[in-house]
Tab-separated table of C-alpha atoms in Angstrom:
chain	number	residue	atom	x	y	z
A	21	ALA	CA	-0.018	-0.054	-0.018
A	22	GLN	CA	0.930	3.440	-0.703
A	23	LYS	CA	2.465	5.105	2.220
A	24	ILE	CA	2.236	8.392	0.643
A	25	THR	CA	-0.337	9.358	-1.780
A	26	GLN	CA	-0.361	12.487	-3.748
A	27	THR	CA	-3.283	12.782	-5.996
A	28	GLN	CA	-2.425	15.691	-7.935
A	29	PRO	CA	-0.013	15.188	-10.729
A	30	GLY	CA	-0.209	18.502	-11.976
A	31	MET	CA	-1.669	21.612	-10.886
A	32	PHE	CA	-1.925	25.297	-12.129
A	33	VAL	CA	-2.243	28.331	-10.233
A	34	GLN	CA	-2.172	32.248	-11.237
A	35	GLU	CA	0.792	34.425	-9.992
A	36	LYS	CA	-0.019	35.955	-6.759
A	37	GLU	CA	-2.799	33.635	-5.842
A	38	ALA	CA	-2.654	30.805	-3.341
A	39	VAL	CA	-2.359	27.093	-4.095
A	40	THR	CA	-2.830	23.722	-1.884
A	41	LEU	CA	-0.910	20.785	-2.837
A	42	ASP	CA	-2.648	17.673	-1.391
A	43	CYS	CA	-0.958	14.971	0.885
A	44	THR	CA	-2.565	11.827	2.307
A	45	TYR	CA	-0.127	9.306	4.680
A	46	ASP	CA	-0.640	5.792	6.232
A	47	THR	CA	1.147	5.088	9.269
A	48	SER	CA	0.230	3.305	12.568
A	49	ASP	CA	2.926	4.711	14.131
A	50	PRO	CA	2.111	7.294	16.789
A	51	SER	CA	5.740	9.355	16.076
A	52	TYR	CA	6.153	10.325	12.846
A	53	GLY	CA	7.342	13.428	10.783
A	54	LEU	CA	5.942	14.806	7.712
A	55	PHE	CA	8.136	17.059	4.866
A	56	TRP	CA	7.658	18.763	1.721
A	57	TYR	CA	10.324	19.343	-0.829
A	58	LYS	CA	10.554	21.331	-3.867
A	59	GLN	CA	12.571	20.274	-6.980
A	60	PRO	CA	12.929	22.880	-9.761
A	61	SER	CA	14.195	21.864	-12.977
A	62	SER	CA	17.709	21.922	-11.692
A	63	GLY	CA	17.155	18.731	-10.076
A	64	GLU	CA	18.134	19.457	-6.362
A	65	MET	CA	15.325	18.641	-3.698
A	66	ILE	CA	14.927	21.832	-1.348
A	67	PHE	CA	13.383	21.557	2.232
A	68	LEU	CA	10.384	23.805	2.388
A	69	ILE	CA	8.586	22.590	5.684
A	70	TYR	CA	8.383	19.949	8.528
A	71	GLN	CA	5.379	18.807	10.730
A	72	GLY	CA	5.928	16.706	13.740
A	73	SER	CA	3.367	14.291	14.655
A	74	TYR	CA	2.803	15.674	18.342
A	75	ASP	CA	3.060	18.949	16.688
A	76	GLN	CA	-0.043	21.126	18.086
A	77	GLN	CA	0.249	23.803	15.760
A	78	ASN	CA	0.375	23.878	11.933
A	79	ALA	CA	4.186	24.593	10.827
A	80	THR	CA	4.586	27.655	8.700
A	81	GLU	CA	7.831	28.874	6.995
A	82	GLY	CA	7.256	32.361	5.156
A	83	ARG	CA	4.880	31.715	2.425
A	84	TYR	CA	4.532	28.186	2.995
A	85	SER	CA	2.338	26.289	5.558
A	86	LEU	CA	1.444	23.008	6.238
A	87	ASN	CA	-2.345	22.241	6.815
A	88	PHE	CA	-2.144	19.614	9.303
A	89	GLN	CA	-5.315	17.223	9.837
A	90	LYS	CA	-3.895	14.317	11.888
A	91	ALA	CA	-7.471	12.726	12.209
A	92	ARG	CA	-7.514	12.580	8.002
A	93	LYS	CA	-4.041	11.951	8.170
A	94	SER	CA	-3.470	14.761	5.805
A	95	ALA	CA	-0.911	17.169	5.423
A	96	ASN	CA	-1.291	19.536	2.709
A	97	LEU	CA	0.674	22.492	1.544
A	98	VAL	CA	-0.478	26.121	1.276
A	99	ILE	CA	1.682	28.132	-0.892
A	100	SER	CA	0.404	31.912	-0.427
A	101	ALA	CA	1.045	34.524	-3.182
A	102	SER	CA	2.465	32.305	-5.665
A	103	GLN	CA	5.621	33.485	-7.686
A	104	LEU	CA	6.839	32.542	-11.130
A	105	GLY	CA	9.950	30.707	-9.087
A	106	ASP	CA	7.599	28.631	-7.224
A	107	SER	CA	6.897	26.333	-10.775
A	108	ALA	CA	8.630	23.166	-9.830
A	109	MET	CA	7.487	19.487	-8.424
A	110	TYR	CA	6.742	19.309	-5.086
A	111	PHE	CA	6.830	16.313	-2.960
A	112	CYS	CA	5.523	15.048	0.208
A	113	ALA	CA	7.706	12.493	2.438
A	114	MET	CA	7.092	10.870	5.753
A	115	ARG	CA	9.306	9.688	8.351
A	116	GLU	CA	7.948	6.834	10.598
A	117	GLY	CA	9.109	6.222	14.066
A	118	ARG	CA	12.835	7.286	14.970
A	119	ILE	CA	14.537	4.862	13.372
A	120	TYR	CA	16.664	6.824	10.629
A	121	GLY	CA	17.165	5.033	7.293
A	122	GLN	CA	14.165	3.117	5.597
A	123	ASN	CA	11.499	4.518	6.943
A	124	PHE	CA	11.602	8.211	5.247
A	125	VAL	CA	9.484	7.643	2.137
A	126	PHE	CA	8.471	10.192	-0.643
A	127	GLY	CA	5.009	10.606	-2.524
A	128	PRO	CA	5.089	10.499	-6.326
A	129	GLY	CA	4.893	14.312	-6.537
A	130	THR	CA	2.882	17.320	-7.617
A	131	ARG	CA	3.777	19.382	-10.631
A	132	LEU	CA	3.025	23.012	-10.272
A	133	SER	CA	3.004	25.707	-12.623
A	134	VAL	CA	2.574	29.332	-11.862
A	135	LEU	CA	0.939	31.220	-14.652
A	136	PRO	CA	1.757	34.995	-15.775
B	28	SER	CA	26.253	26.153	8.136
B	29	GLN	CA	26.406	22.715	6.401
B	30	THR	CA	26.719	21.953	3.042
B	31	ILE	CA	26.559	18.655	0.861
B	32	HIS	CA	28.648	18.405	-2.653
B	33	GLN	CA	28.180	15.910	-5.235
B	34	TRP	CA	30.175	15.266	-8.068
B	35	PRO	CA	30.218	14.766	-11.109
B	36	ALA	CA	27.170	16.833	-11.895
B	37	THR	CA	26.563	14.892	-15.075
B	38	LEU	CA	27.756	11.800	-16.110
B	39	VAL	CA	27.901	9.867	-19.712
B	40	GLN	CA	28.915	6.336	-19.525
B	41	PRO	CA	28.767	3.071	-21.583
B	42	VAL	CA	27.213	0.202	-20.824
B	43	GLY	CA	29.359	-2.037	-19.014
B	44	SER	CA	32.057	0.677	-17.563
B	45	PRO	CA	32.371	1.088	-14.092
B	46	LEU	CA	31.029	4.023	-11.872
B	47	SER	CA	31.928	6.298	-9.055
B	48	LEU	CA	29.967	9.134	-7.736
B	49	GLU	CA	31.067	11.082	-4.512
B	50	CYS	CA	29.403	13.176	-2.227
B	51	THR	CA	30.788	14.904	0.975
B	52	VAL	CA	28.865	16.788	3.464
B	53	GLU	CA	30.399	19.887	5.259
B	54	GLY	CA	29.760	21.689	8.849
B	55	THR	CA	28.554	18.626	10.737
B	56	SER	CA	29.720	15.501	12.297
B	57	ASN	CA	28.636	12.013	12.362
B	58	PRO	CA	25.682	12.767	9.429
B	59	ASN	CA	23.495	9.921	8.642
B	60	LEU	CA	24.052	9.768	4.761
B	61	TYR	CA	21.899	8.325	1.893
B	62	TRP	CA	21.898	7.518	-1.948
B	63	TYR	CA	18.612	8.202	-4.002
B	64	ARG	CA	17.732	7.465	-7.436
B	65	GLN	CA	15.189	9.152	-9.327
B	66	ALA	CA	14.026	8.003	-12.893
B	67	ALA	CA	12.741	10.493	-15.249
B	68	GLY	CA	9.427	11.628	-14.077
B	69	ARG	CA	9.398	9.646	-10.969
B	70	GLY	CA	9.554	9.947	-7.068
B	71	LEU	CA	12.630	9.038	-5.103
B	72	GLN	CA	13.848	5.593	-4.568
B	73	LEU	CA	16.132	4.832	-1.559
B	74	LEU	CA	19.232	2.905	-2.615
B	75	PHE	CA	21.685	2.764	0.601
B	76	TYR	CA	21.947	4.922	3.950
B	77	SER	CA	24.651	4.767	6.303
B	78	VAL	CA	24.956	5.641	9.980
B	79	GLY	CA	28.547	5.780	10.351
B	80	ILE	CA	31.789	4.905	8.915
B	81	GLY	CA	31.969	1.522	7.283
B	82	GLN	CA	27.985	0.958	8.160
B	83	ILE	CA	25.948	0.479	5.028
B	84	SER	CA	22.669	-0.510	4.714
B	85	SER	CA	21.091	-1.550	1.367
B	86	GLU	CA	17.433	-0.857	0.277
B	87	VAL	CA	17.472	-2.410	-3.069
B	88	PRO	CA	19.331	-5.498	-4.138
B	89	GLN	CA	20.766	-4.093	-7.487
B	90	ASN	CA	23.817	-3.608	-9.586
B	91	LEU	CA	25.366	-0.622	-7.288
B	92	SER	CA	27.129	-0.529	-4.003
B	93	ALA	CA	27.755	2.278	-1.521
B	94	SER	CA	31.199	2.945	0.763
B	95	ARG	CA	31.720	5.524	3.586
B	96	PRO	CA	35.369	5.689	4.025
B	97	GLN	CA	35.330	8.711	5.815
B	98	ASP	CA	32.596	10.120	8.443
B	99	ARG	CA	31.356	12.774	5.918
B	100	GLN	CA	32.043	11.249	2.438
B	101	PHE	CA	29.646	8.596	0.968
B	102	ILE	CA	30.510	6.901	-2.415
B	103	LEU	CA	28.159	4.912	-4.808
B	104	SER	CA	30.030	2.568	-7.069
B	105	SER	CA	29.479	0.054	-9.560
B	106	LYS	CA	31.458	-2.194	-11.393
B	107	LYS	CA	29.755	-2.603	-14.574
B	108	LEU	CA	26.647	-0.214	-15.617
B	109	LEU	CA	23.475	-1.539	-17.173
B	110	LEU	CA	21.239	0.738	-19.022
B	111	SER	CA	18.704	0.727	-16.136
B	112	ASP	CA	21.383	2.395	-14.114
B	113	SER	CA	20.371	5.643	-15.923
B	114	GLY	CA	18.799	8.319	-13.554
B	115	PHE	CA	19.296	11.162	-11.153
B	116	TYR	CA	21.290	10.208	-7.943
B	117	LEU	CA	21.045	12.382	-5.109
B	118	CYS	CA	22.766	12.363	-2.030
B	119	ALA	CA	21.284	13.749	1.273
B	120	TRP	CA	22.597	13.934	5.056
B	121	SER	CA	20.568	14.206	7.899
B	122	SER	CA	21.494	14.590	11.786
B	123	GLU	CA	20.065	14.412	15.636
B	124	LEU	CA	22.051	17.466	16.039
B	125	VAL	CA	20.412	19.596	13.540
B	126	ASN	CA	16.780	19.676	12.885
B	127	THR	CA	16.528	15.830	14.265
B	128	ASP	CA	15.106	14.089	11.101
B	129	THR	CA	15.116	16.439	8.152
B	130	GLN	CA	17.241	14.879	5.192
B	131	TYR	CA	18.986	17.684	3.003
B	132	PHE	CA	20.087	17.056	-0.407
B	133	GLY	CA	22.956	17.763	-2.701
B	134	PRO	CA	22.451	19.156	-6.410
B	135	GLY	CA	22.260	15.524	-7.752
B	136	THR	CA	24.387	13.535	-10.536
B	137	ARG	CA	22.438	13.178	-13.693
B	138	LEU	CA	23.630	9.766	-15.272
B	139	THR	CA	23.190	8.527	-18.541
B	140	VAL	CA	24.327	5.026	-19.446
B	141	LEU	CA	24.536	4.483	-23.561
């Protein structure tokens, strides 16, 4: 079964508008972490934001915020005031438990295109 | 601050030739290190990870191997490349000393096997 699901292969948004990228996850471990990464056409994976399973508040980092709904097992990324430079692939990832290594899984990604 | 380097940036190799990709991390000690492969238009596949010098765990049995000869150096190798080894190879590091479990990635190596 897929651990991380990103149901939107591609998304379009108008410049300066907000956009939400969906991510749902599957785990039975009470301790986990959720991550979002951006991959521009250059290929580098850029860390954007992190949410821990025990965090009470939604994470925010500048124009990025994570809409964490624990009961629904969703961790959607919200980008406010989109910019042309936001056009990229976006990956949701999860770390289960506290053991490093194989318990870090990525979703298939969503390609975001920002329109001028 | 921490930085991660990978080289070469791009590589074109014939089938059957050897491979050596290098990854080094600066600015942190005893990092956890990872090798991922990304096929064109796909997500990331974890290949190897290491929690210390000489300690390598393999996630997918394949034509590749990894070594960690020094604390902050991680090498991905192959004795004989296959066509299916083509892809984008990313090295990453994490550390309990820095934002516990976030993985930070290098710029990647784009490998084409002909």
